[in-house]
Coordinates of C-alpha atoms in Angstrom, one line a residue:
M1 CA -16.8 81.4 -3.6
A2 CA -17.1 78.4 -1.9
E3 CA -20.4 78.0 -1.4
R4 CA -20.7 78.2 -5.9
E5 CA -17.9 75.3 -5.5
E6 CA -20.4 73.1 -3.1
R7 CA -23.2 74.0 -5.6
H8 CA -21.0 72.6 -8.3
H9 CA -20.0 69.9 -6.8
N10 CA -23.8 69.1 -6.1
A11 CA -24.5 69.4 -9.6
R12 CA -21.8 66.0 -10.4
Y13 CA -23.3 64.3 -7.2
R14 CA -26.4 64.4 -8.9
E15 CA -25.4 63.6 -11.7
I16 CA -23.2 60.9 -10.6
A17 CA -26.4 59.4 -8.9
A18 CA -28.9 60.2 -11.3
T19 CA -26.6 58.3 -13.7
L20 CA -25.6 54.8 -10.8
R21 CA -29.5 54.9 -10.2
R22 CA -30.1 54.6 -14.1
H23 CA -28.1 51.8 -14.5
S24 CA -29.3 49.8 -11.1
L25 CA -27.0 50.4 -9.4
G26 CA -28.6 52.9 -7.0
F27 CA -27.2 50.8 -4.3
L28 CA -23.6 52.4 -4.5
A29 CA -25.4 55.7 -4.4
G30 CA -26.5 54.8 -0.9
L31 CA -23.2 53.2 0.2
L32 CA -21.0 56.6 -1.3
G33 CA -23.0 58.7 0.3
L34 CA -25.2 60.6 -2.3
G35 CA -28.6 58.6 -1.7
R36 CA -30.3 61.8 -1.0
F37 CA -29.4 62.8 -4.5
V38 CA -31.0 59.3 -6.2
P39 CA -33.5 60.2 -8.4
R40 CA -36.7 59.9 -6.8
R41 CA -38.5 58.4 -10.4
R42 CA -36.9 55.6 -12.0
S43 CA -35.9 55.1 -15.3
T44 CA -35.4 52.2 -17.2
E45 CA -33.3 53.7 -20.2
V46 CA -30.1 52.5 -20.2
A47 CA -27.3 54.8 -22.2
G48 CA -25.3 53.1 -24.7
A49 CA -28.4 49.8 -25.0
A50 CA -28.7 49.1 -28.7
D51 CA -32.4 47.8 -28.8
P52 CA -34.9 48.1 -26.0
G53 CA -34.9 45.0 -24.9
F54 CA -31.3 44.9 -23.7
A55 CA -30.2 43.1 -20.3
A56 CA -27.0 44.2 -19.1
T57 CA -25.4 42.3 -16.4
S58 CA -24.4 44.0 -13.2
P59 CA -20.5 44.4 -14.8
E60 CA -22.0 46.3 -17.8
H61 CA -23.7 48.1 -16.0
L62 CA -20.8 49.4 -14.1
R63 CA -18.9 49.7 -17.5
L64 CA -21.5 52.2 -19.5
A65 CA -22.2 53.9 -15.9
L66 CA -18.9 54.9 -16.0
E67 CA -18.6 55.8 -19.8
E68 CA -21.2 58.1 -19.4
L69 CA -19.1 59.7 -16.2
G70 CA -17.0 61.3 -18.3
P71 CA -12.5 60.7 -18.3
T72 CA -11.9 60.6 -15.0
F73 CA -14.9 58.0 -14.3
I74 CA -13.4 56.2 -17.4
K75 CA -9.7 56.0 -16.1
L76 CA -11.2 54.5 -12.9
G77 CA -12.3 51.9 -14.4
Q78 CA -9.6 51.5 -16.7
L79 CA -7.2 50.9 -13.7
L80 CA -9.9 48.9 -11.9
S81 CA -9.5 46.8 -14.6
T82 CA -5.5 46.0 -13.4
R83 CA -7.4 45.3 -9.8
S84 CA -7.5 41.8 -9.7
D85 CA -6.8 41.2 -6.1
L86 CA -9.8 43.7 -6.1
L87 CA -12.4 43.2 -8.6
P88 CA -13.8 39.5 -9.6
P89 CA -13.1 38.6 -13.1
A90 CA -16.6 39.4 -14.5
F91 CA -15.8 42.7 -13.5
V92 CA -12.4 42.8 -14.2
D93 CA -12.8 41.5 -18.1
E94 CA -15.7 44.1 -18.8
L95 CA -13.8 47.3 -17.6
A96 CA -11.1 46.4 -19.2
K97 CA -13.4 46.9 -22.4
L98 CA -13.4 50.8 -21.3
Q99 CA -11.7 52.8 -24.9
D100 CA -9.9 56.5 -23.6
A101 CA -12.0 57.9 -26.5
A102 CA -13.9 60.8 -26.9
P103 CA -15.0 63.8 -30.0
P104 CA -11.7 65.4 -31.8
V105 CA -11.3 68.6 -30.6
P106 CA -11.4 71.5 -32.9
T107 CA -8.8 72.6 -35.0
A108 CA -8.9 75.9 -33.6
D109 CA -8.6 75.2 -30.0
I110 CA -5.5 72.5 -30.6
R111 CA -3.9 75.6 -33.0
A112 CA -4.6 78.1 -29.9
V113 CA -3.1 75.9 -27.7
I114 CA 0.2 75.2 -29.4
R115 CA 0.3 78.9 -30.1
R116 CA -0.1 79.8 -26.4
E117 CA 2.5 77.2 -25.2
L118 CA 5.1 77.1 -28.2
G119 CA 5.2 80.8 -28.8
A120 CA 4.0 80.1 -32.5
E121 CA 1.5 78.8 -35.7
P122 CA 2.6 75.3 -36.3
E123 CA 3.6 76.5 -39.6
A124 CA 6.2 78.6 -38.2
L125 CA 7.2 75.3 -35.9
F126 CA 7.0 72.0 -37.8
A127 CA 7.7 71.4 -41.8
E128 CA 4.2 70.0 -42.0
F129 CA 1.7 69.9 -39.6
D130 CA -1.9 68.1 -40.0
D131 CA -5.2 69.8 -38.4
R132 CA -6.6 66.1 -39.0
P133 CA -5.5 64.5 -35.1
L134 CA -4.8 60.6 -35.3
A135 CA -6.3 59.6 -32.1
S136 CA -8.5 61.9 -29.8
A137 CA -8.6 60.7 -26.0
S138 CA -10.1 62.4 -22.9
I139 CA -6.9 64.0 -21.9
G140 CA -5.1 65.0 -25.0
Q141 CA -4.8 64.0 -28.9
A142 CA -2.6 63.5 -31.0
H143 CA -1.3 65.2 -34.3
T144 CA 1.5 63.9 -36.7
A145 CA 3.9 66.7 -38.1
T146 CA 7.5 66.9 -39.6
L147 CA 10.3 68.7 -38.5
D148 CA 12.0 70.9 -40.2
D149 CA 14.9 68.3 -41.0
G150 CA 12.3 65.7 -42.0
T151 CA 12.4 64.2 -38.6
A152 CA 8.6 62.4 -39.0
V153 CA 6.2 63.3 -35.0
V154 CA 4.1 62.9 -33.1
V155 CA 2.6 66.4 -31.5
K156 CA 0.5 65.1 -28.3
V157 CA -1.8 68.2 -27.3
R158 CA -3.8 68.5 -23.9
R159 CA -7.8 68.6 -23.9
P160 CA -8.0 72.2 -23.5
G161 CA -10.1 72.5 -20.4
A162 CA -9.0 68.8 -19.3
V163 CA -7.4 69.5 -16.3
A164 CA -10.0 71.6 -14.7
Q165 CA -12.6 68.6 -15.2
V166 CA -10.1 65.7 -14.2
L167 CA -9.0 67.7 -10.5
E168 CA -12.8 68.6 -9.7
D169 CA -13.9 65.1 -10.5
L170 CA -10.9 63.8 -8.4
E171 CA -11.9 65.3 -5.5
I172 CA -15.8 64.3 -5.5
L173 CA -13.8 60.8 -6.1
Q174 CA -11.9 61.0 -2.9
N175 CA -15.0 63.0 -1.0
L176 CA -17.0 59.7 -1.8
A177 CA -14.6 57.3 -1.1
A178 CA -14.1 58.8 2.9
R179 CA -17.9 58.3 3.1
A180 CA -17.8 54.7 1.8
T181 CA -15.4 54.3 3.9
R182 CA -17.3 55.4 7.2
R183 CA -20.5 53.9 6.2
W184 CA -19.6 50.0 4.6
G185 CA -16.9 47.9 6.5
P186 CA -15.8 45.8 3.2
A187 CA -14.4 49.9 2.1
R188 CA -12.9 50.5 4.9
D189 CA -11.2 46.4 4.5
I190 CA -9.9 46.9 1.3
D191 CA -9.0 50.7 1.6
V192 CA -11.4 52.6 -0.7
S193 CA -9.6 55.7 0.4
G194 CA -5.6 54.5 -0.4
V195 CA -6.8 53.1 -4.0
V196 CA -8.3 56.7 -4.9
D197 CA -5.5 58.4 -3.6
E198 CA -3.2 56.4 -5.5
F199 CA -5.1 56.6 -8.6
A200 CA -5.3 60.5 -8.3
E201 CA -1.8 60.7 -7.8
T202 CA -1.1 58.4 -11.1
L203 CA -3.8 60.6 -13.2
R204 CA -2.4 64.0 -11.9
A205 CA 1.2 61.9 -13.5
E206 CA -1.1 61.9 -16.6
L207 CA -2.1 65.3 -17.0
D208 CA 1.9 66.5 -17.0
Y209 CA 3.8 65.6 -20.7
L210 CA 6.6 67.3 -19.1
Q211 CA 7.0 64.4 -16.7
E212 CA 6.1 61.1 -19.9
G213 CA 8.6 63.0 -21.6
R214 CA 11.3 62.8 -18.4
N215 CA 9.6 58.8 -18.3
A216 CA 10.7 58.5 -22.1
E217 CA 14.0 59.8 -21.5
R218 CA 14.7 57.0 -18.7
F219 CA 13.5 54.0 -20.6
A220 CA 15.7 55.2 -23.5
E221 CA 18.6 55.3 -21.5
N222 CA 18.1 51.8 -19.7
F223 CA 17.8 50.5 -23.8
A224 CA 20.9 52.1 -24.5
A225 CA 22.6 48.7 -25.4
E226 CA 19.8 47.4 -27.0
D227 CA 19.6 47.4 -30.5
D228 CA 16.4 46.1 -31.1
V229 CA 14.5 48.0 -29.1
V230 CA 13.2 51.4 -29.8
I231 CA 12.1 54.2 -27.9
P232 CA 11.0 57.7 -29.1
R233 CA 13.1 60.8 -28.7
V234 CA 11.7 63.3 -26.8
F235 CA 12.3 67.2 -28.9
W236 CA 12.1 69.1 -25.6
E237 CA 12.3 72.1 -27.6
H238 CA 8.7 71.6 -28.8
T239 CA 7.3 70.3 -25.5
T240 CA 5.8 71.7 -22.3
S241 CA 3.3 70.9 -20.4
R242 CA 0.6 70.7 -22.1
V243 CA 2.4 69.9 -25.3
L244 CA 4.9 66.6 -25.9
T245 CA 6.2 66.1 -29.3
L246 CA 7.7 62.4 -30.0
E247 CA 9.8 60.9 -33.0
R248 CA 7.1 58.9 -34.6
M249 CA 6.8 55.4 -34.5
G250 CA 5.5 53.1 -37.1
G251 CA 5.5 48.7 -37.1
M252 CA 2.6 46.6 -37.4
N253 CA 0.2 45.4 -34.9
V254 CA 1.2 42.4 -32.7
G255 CA -2.1 41.3 -33.2
D256 CA -1.5 41.0 -36.7
A257 CA 0.3 37.3 -37.5
E258 CA -0.9 37.7 -41.5
A259 CA 1.4 40.9 -41.7
L260 CA 4.3 39.3 -39.9
D261 CA 4.7 36.1 -41.6
A262 CA 4.4 38.4 -44.4
A263 CA 7.8 40.3 -43.5
G264 CA 9.2 37.1 -42.5
V265 CA 9.3 38.3 -39.0
D266 CA 10.5 35.2 -36.4
R267 CA 7.1 35.1 -34.0
K268 CA 8.5 32.8 -31.6
R269 CA 11.5 34.9 -31.1
V270 CA 9.5 38.0 -30.9
A271 CA 7.4 36.9 -28.2
R272 CA 10.8 35.3 -26.1
R273 CA 12.3 38.9 -26.2
G274 CA 9.1 41.0 -25.3
A275 CA 9.3 38.9 -22.3
E276 CA 12.4 39.9 -21.4
I277 CA 12.7 43.7 -22.4
V278 CA 9.3 43.6 -19.3
L279 CA 11.2 41.7 -16.9
K280 CA 14.3 43.7 -17.8
M281 CA 12.8 46.8 -17.2
T282 CA 11.1 45.2 -13.4
F283 CA 14.1 43.1 -12.3
E284 CA 16.8 45.1 -13.3
D285 CA 15.8 48.6 -13.8
R286 CA 13.5 48.5 -11.7
F287 CA 10.8 50.7 -13.8
F288 CA 8.9 49.3 -16.0
H289 CA 6.1 50.1 -18.6
A290 CA 2.4 49.1 -16.6
D291 CA 0.6 49.7 -20.3
L292 CA 1.4 47.5 -23.2
H293 CA -1.1 46.8 -25.1
P294 CA -1.6 46.1 -27.9
G295 CA -1.4 50.2 -29.4
N296 CA 1.8 50.8 -27.4
L297 CA 3.7 48.5 -29.1
F298 CA 4.9 47.9 -32.3
I299 CA 6.7 45.3 -34.2
H300 CA 9.4 46.0 -37.4
A301 CA 9.8 43.4 -40.4
D302 CA 13.6 43.5 -39.1
G303 CA 11.9 42.1 -35.3
T304 CA 12.8 45.6 -33.5
I305 CA 10.1 46.2 -31.1
A306 CA 9.6 49.9 -30.2
L307 CA 7.9 50.9 -27.6
I308 CA 5.3 54.6 -27.0
D309 CA 2.7 55.7 -24.5
F310 CA 4.7 56.4 -21.2
G311 CA 2.5 58.5 -19.2
M312 CA 2.0 54.9 -17.0
V313 CA 4.5 54.1 -15.3
G314 CA 5.7 51.7 -12.4
A315 CA 9.1 51.7 -9.9
I316 CA 10.2 48.5 -7.7
G317 CA 11.7 49.8 -4.4
E318 CA 13.6 48.4 -2.1
D319 CA 11.4 46.5 0.6
L320 CA 8.8 45.8 -2.8
R321 CA 11.4 43.8 -4.1
G322 CA 12.2 42.1 -0.7
H323 CA 8.4 41.0 -0.8
L324 CA 8.9 40.0 -4.2
S325 CA 11.8 38.0 -3.4
A326 CA 9.8 36.4 -0.3
L327 CA 6.9 35.5 -2.7
F328 CA 8.5 34.1 -4.8
V329 CA 10.8 31.6 -2.1
A330 CA 7.4 31.1 -0.6
L331 CA 6.3 29.1 -3.8
V332 CA 9.8 27.9 -4.8
R333 CA 9.5 25.8 -0.6
S334 CA 5.3 25.7 -1.1
D335 CA 5.1 27.1 1.9
P336 CA 1.9 28.0 3.2
E337 CA 2.7 29.7 6.0
M338 CA 5.6 32.1 4.2
L339 CA 3.2 32.4 2.1
A340 CA 0.9 34.0 4.2
G341 CA 3.4 36.2 6.2
A342 CA 4.7 37.2 2.8
L343 CA 0.9 38.5 1.4
T344 CA -0.3 39.7 4.6
G345 CA 3.7 41.5 4.6
V346 CA 3.4 43.4 1.6
S347 CA -1.0 43.6 1.2
V348 CA -2.2 47.5 2.2
G349 CA -5.3 47.9 4.5
S350 CA -6.6 45.4 6.9
A351 CA -4.8 42.1 8.3
P352 CA -7.0 38.8 7.9
A353 CA -10.0 38.4 9.0
D354 CA -9.1 34.7 9.9
R355 CA -4.5 33.6 9.0
E356 CA -5.5 30.0 9.4
A357 CA -8.4 30.4 6.6
L358 CA -5.7 31.8 3.9
R359 CA -3.0 29.2 5.3
E360 CA -5.5 26.6 3.9
D361 CA -6.9 28.6 1.1
L362 CA -3.1 28.9 -0.1
R363 CA -2.5 25.1 1.7
V364 CA -5.0 24.5 -1.9
F365 CA -3.4 26.7 -4.0
L366 CA 0.4 25.4 -3.5
A367 CA -1.2 21.8 -4.0
K368 CA -2.6 22.3 -7.2
Y369 CA 0.8 24.1 -8.5
R370 CA 3.3 22.0 -6.9
L371 CA 4.0 19.6 -9.5
R372 CA 5.1 22.1 -11.5
S373 CA 8.1 23.4 -12.4
L374 CA 7.8 28.0 -13.1
R375 CA 8.2 27.8 -16.5
E376 CA 5.8 24.6 -17.0
T377 CA 2.5 27.1 -14.6
P378 CA 0.3 28.5 -16.3
F379 CA 1.7 32.1 -15.3
A380 CA -1.5 34.1 -16.0
R381 CA -4.2 31.2 -14.8
M382 CA -1.9 30.8 -11.1
I383 CA -2.0 34.9 -11.1
A384 CA -5.9 34.8 -11.2
D385 CA -6.0 31.9 -8.3
L386 CA -4.1 33.5 -6.1
F387 CA -5.9 37.0 -7.1
A388 CA -9.0 35.8 -6.0
I389 CA -7.1 34.0 -2.3
L390 CA -7.0 37.8 -1.7
R391 CA -9.8 38.7 -2.0
A392 CA -11.7 36.0 -0.6
N393 CA -9.3 37.5 2.8
R394 CA -10.1 41.0 2.4
L395 CA -6.6 41.6 1.4
H396 CA -5.3 43.9 -1.6
L397 CA -1.8 44.9 -3.5
P398 CA -0.1 48.1 -3.1
R399 CA -0.5 50.2 -6.0
E400 CA 3.1 49.5 -7.9
M401 CA 2.2 45.6 -7.4
A402 CA -0.7 45.5 -8.9
L403 CA 0.9 47.5 -11.7
L404 CA 4.1 44.9 -12.0
F405 CA 1.3 41.2 -12.7
K406 CA -0.8 43.3 -14.9
A407 CA 2.6 44.1 -16.7
L408 CA 3.0 40.9 -16.8
L409 CA -0.2 39.6 -17.4
L410 CA -0.3 42.0 -20.1
I411 CA 3.1 40.7 -21.5
E412 CA 1.8 37.2 -21.6
G413 CA -1.2 37.9 -23.4
L414 CA 1.0 39.6 -26.1
A415 CA 3.4 36.8 -26.5
L416 CA 1.1 34.3 -26.9
R417 CA -0.4 36.4 -29.7
L418 CA 3.0 35.8 -31.4
D419 CA 3.3 32.5 -30.4
P420 CA 0.2 30.2 -28.8
E421 CA 3.0 27.7 -27.5
F422 CA 4.9 30.5 -25.5
R423 CA 5.6 30.3 -21.4
L424 CA 6.1 32.9 -19.2
G425 CA 7.5 31.4 -16.4
E426 CA 10.6 30.0 -18.8
S427 CA 11.5 33.7 -19.5
L428 CA 10.9 34.3 -15.9
E429 CA 12.5 31.2 -14.1
P430 CA 15.7 33.3 -13.7
Y431 CA 14.9 36.7 -12.5
A432 CA 12.4 34.5 -9.7
Q433 CA 15.7 32.4 -8.9
R434 CA 17.5 35.1 -8.4
L435 CA 15.5 36.6 -6.2
A436 CA 15.5 33.9 -4.3
R437 CA 19.3 33.5 -3.7
E438 CA 19.0 37.3 -3.4
R439 CA 16.9 37.1 0.0
V440 CA 19.6 34.3 1.4
S441 CA 22.3 36.3 0.6
A442 CA 25.0 37.9 2.7
S443 CA 24.9 41.8 1.5
A444 CA 21.1 41.1 1.7
L445 CA 21.3 39.3 5.7
A446 CA 23.3 42.5 6.6
R447 CA 20.8 45.3 4.3
R448 CA 18.4 43.4 6.8
M449 CA 19.8 43.5 9.8
A450 CA 21.7 46.8 9.5
R451 CA 17.7 47.9 9.1
A452 CA 16.9 46.1 12.2
G453 CA 19.8 47.5 14.0
I454 CA 17.6 51.0 12.8
D455 CA 14.9 49.5 14.8
L456 CA 16.1 48.8 17.5
G457 CA 18.4 51.6 17.8
E458 CA 15.3 54.2 17.2
L459 CA 13.3 51.9 19.9
A460 CA 16.2 52.6 22.5
L461 CA 15.7 56.4 21.5
E462 CA 12.1 56.2 22.5
A463 CA 11.9 53.7 24.9
P464 CA 12.4 56.0 27.9
G465 CA 10.9 58.9 26.9
V466 CA 7.6 56.1 26.6
L467 CA 8.4 55.1 30.1
R468 CA 8.9 58.2 31.8
R469 CA 5.4 59.3 30.0
L470 CA 3.5 56.2 31.5
I471 CA 5.3 56.8 35.1
D472 CA 3.9 60.5 35.2
A473 CA 0.5 59.3 34.2
A474 CA 0.6 56.4 37.9
D475 CA 1.6 59.2 39.8
G476 CA 0.3 61.7 38.4
S477 CA -4.2 61.1 36.9
G478 CA -3.8 58.0 37.4
M479 CA -3.8 55.0 34.6
Q480 CA -6.5 53.6 32.5
V481 CA -7.0 50.6 31.1
H482 CA -10.3 50.4 28.1
L483 CA -11.6 46.6 28.0
R484 CA -15.1 46.5 26.0
A485 CA -17.8 43.9 27.7
A486 CA -18.5 42.9 23.8
E487 CA -15.0 41.4 23.7
L488 CA -15.2 39.4 26.8
E489 CA -18.0 37.6 25.4
P490 CA -16.3 34.1 25.0
L491 CA -14.3 34.4 28.3
V492 CA -17.7 34.8 30.4
A493 CA -19.2 31.7 29.0
R494 CA -16.3 29.6 30.0
T495 CA -15.7 30.7 33.6
E496 CA -19.9 30.8 34.1
R497 CA -19.4 27.0 33.1
I498 CA -17.2 26.3 36.1
G499 CA -18.6 28.6 38.4
N500 CA -15.4 31.0 38.3
R501 CA -16.1 34.8 37.2
L502 CA -13.3 35.5 39.4
V503 CA -10.8 34.5 36.8
A504 CA -11.8 37.1 33.9
G505 CA -11.1 39.8 36.5
M506 CA -7.4 38.1 37.8
I507 CA -6.4 38.3 33.6
S508 CA -7.0 42.1 33.5
A509 CA -5.1 42.1 36.8
A510 CA -2.4 40.3 35.8
L511 CA -2.2 42.8 32.9
I512 CA -2.4 45.9 34.6
T513 CA -0.1 44.8 36.9
G514 CA 2.9 43.9 34.1
V515 CA 2.7 47.4 32.9
G516 CA 2.9 48.3 37.2
S517 CA 6.3 46.3 36.6
I518 CA 7.1 48.6 33.6
V519 CA 6.6 51.4 35.5
T520 CA 9.0 49.8 38.3
S521 CA 12.0 49.3 36.8
E522 CA 12.6 52.9 35.6
R523 CA 12.7 53.9 38.8
R524 CA 15.1 51.8 40.7
F525 CA 15.6 54.1 43.4
R526 CA 12.1 54.8 44.4
R527 CA 11.3 50.7 44.7
W528 CA 9.5 50.8 47.7
E529 CA 6.8 53.3 45.4
G530 CA 6.6 50.9 42.2
T531 CA 5.5 48.4 45.0
L532 CA 2.7 49.9 45.9
L533 CA 1.8 51.3 42.3
G534 CA 2.1 47.9 40.8
T535 CA 0.4 46.2 44.2
G536 CA -2.1 48.9 44.5
L537 CA -2.7 48.7 40.5
G538 CA -3.3 44.8 40.6
V539 CA -5.8 45.2 43.0
L540 CA -8.1 47.7 41.5
G541 CA -7.7 45.5 38.2
T542 CA -9.1 42.6 40.0
L543 CA -12.1 44.2 41.0
G544 CA -12.6 46.0 38.0
G545 CA -12.6 42.9 35.8
Y546 CA -14.3 41.5 37.9
L547 CA -16.9 44.4 37.5
V548 CA -16.4 44.9 33.7
V549 CA -16.7 40.5 33.7
T550 CA -20.8 41.9 35.4
A551 CA -20.9 43.8 33.4
A552 CA -21.1 41.6 30.0
R553 CA -22.1 39.4 31.8
R554 CA -25.8 41.3 32.7
R555 CA -25.4 42.2 28.7
R556 CA -26.0 39.5 27.7
P557 CA -29.7 38.2 26.0
R558 CA -30.9 35.8 28.4

């Protein structure tokens, strides 16, 4: 069984390598550890090219390759299109063009899924059921239907075989991410494995229609008091993990200005209201729709806004809320040091290579926007500049914060379609001020002190055990301190210039003597043993430091 699965994986690896090579992305195959699967003969054909003279850019090649590789890779590309902190704008813009479309599933297969999941033919379950698909995507297909009481609904049916293909591809992607992390420094810096794991979690959730139904009900509860926001009702008696039945939403597209004007819709009010909806989700409910593109939002003639498709959502936990407040406070104060700390604190992966370079980048960034209030600031441009700084300093955001910025940018784009003079900062400013006030409020300080107290308490409980292990190590087999000679190169150069190599050795001695002092503090009743141990370690440290420095000097090129 395992051998057959490996052969199947190898066939998929070969397909991925060939696709990357065909799209002039063979170097990626090498970084992903697929070099042995790259075909020897170079193909100059590019799938998707309209004519033989088509010359694609690197971002276009990547988009075309992902489209060829199927649903999982298309979804991955769509996720990456939201990660301006990871990819340059040209790639983000190109990947945003990826459409989750697929050929329709045969009617017989759709009916078989409904029969198996709901226990009857569509005609027995619905007063009307349209075999023609309303939409066909990589994971599911939607059909219109009518319940016996006349309610218009949409029935989403998961494509047969979709789960098996997605799960296999996710396993392959996680393997490739692990290989890239071992082979390529930048993959470690941006935590590629973590990004793929987050993507896998998101996509697995999308495969479960029960979860999407629960998300819809949570949004409905959060907006129960809002008369101008409509969330579709879930019909649980016609819903399983593979079939989801929702109230059908209608309305005008947000980009259809002519239809909106003809219906007498106040576009400025709707633009402002759309922003308020997303900001309420984010900062009050702490649970937001992360995929509000034009196809997932409809406007009624009375200005009511209807939302659909709740597969991709984000949640704001207490820690993330704290990071957001720190970011807003730093922006309001124009404090590069505080902003650097906030960004480093929230970022996933390695720390910035050069903290001073990060601070300098942020000084320039803050100087650019210092004279503007948040309501006057072009939000999309400011976030683009901030993401460029993150990329340059090898920092990237956790999934939830990346989804949050994506949601804010999406709603700003939709609002600008309705009102070209719209400014997201005007709606965002009250929430930013509230977060800033909360950060220094008595209750927030009390919570932080309580968390610090818990951390200190845990540290106090762990400290005796740690000290005991140090003492046991010192009393038993001894303690080893490992220093790389290459790390002492700058110190060697300085000490040679003043002709005193023992300075470097004494630095090592001081470190080890300090450990000896910690050991002695635990055994007060054995002071003479601790003193002897500390002194002995100090002498050994001096000698060891001298030998390390001498070895480093010998390794230097002449």
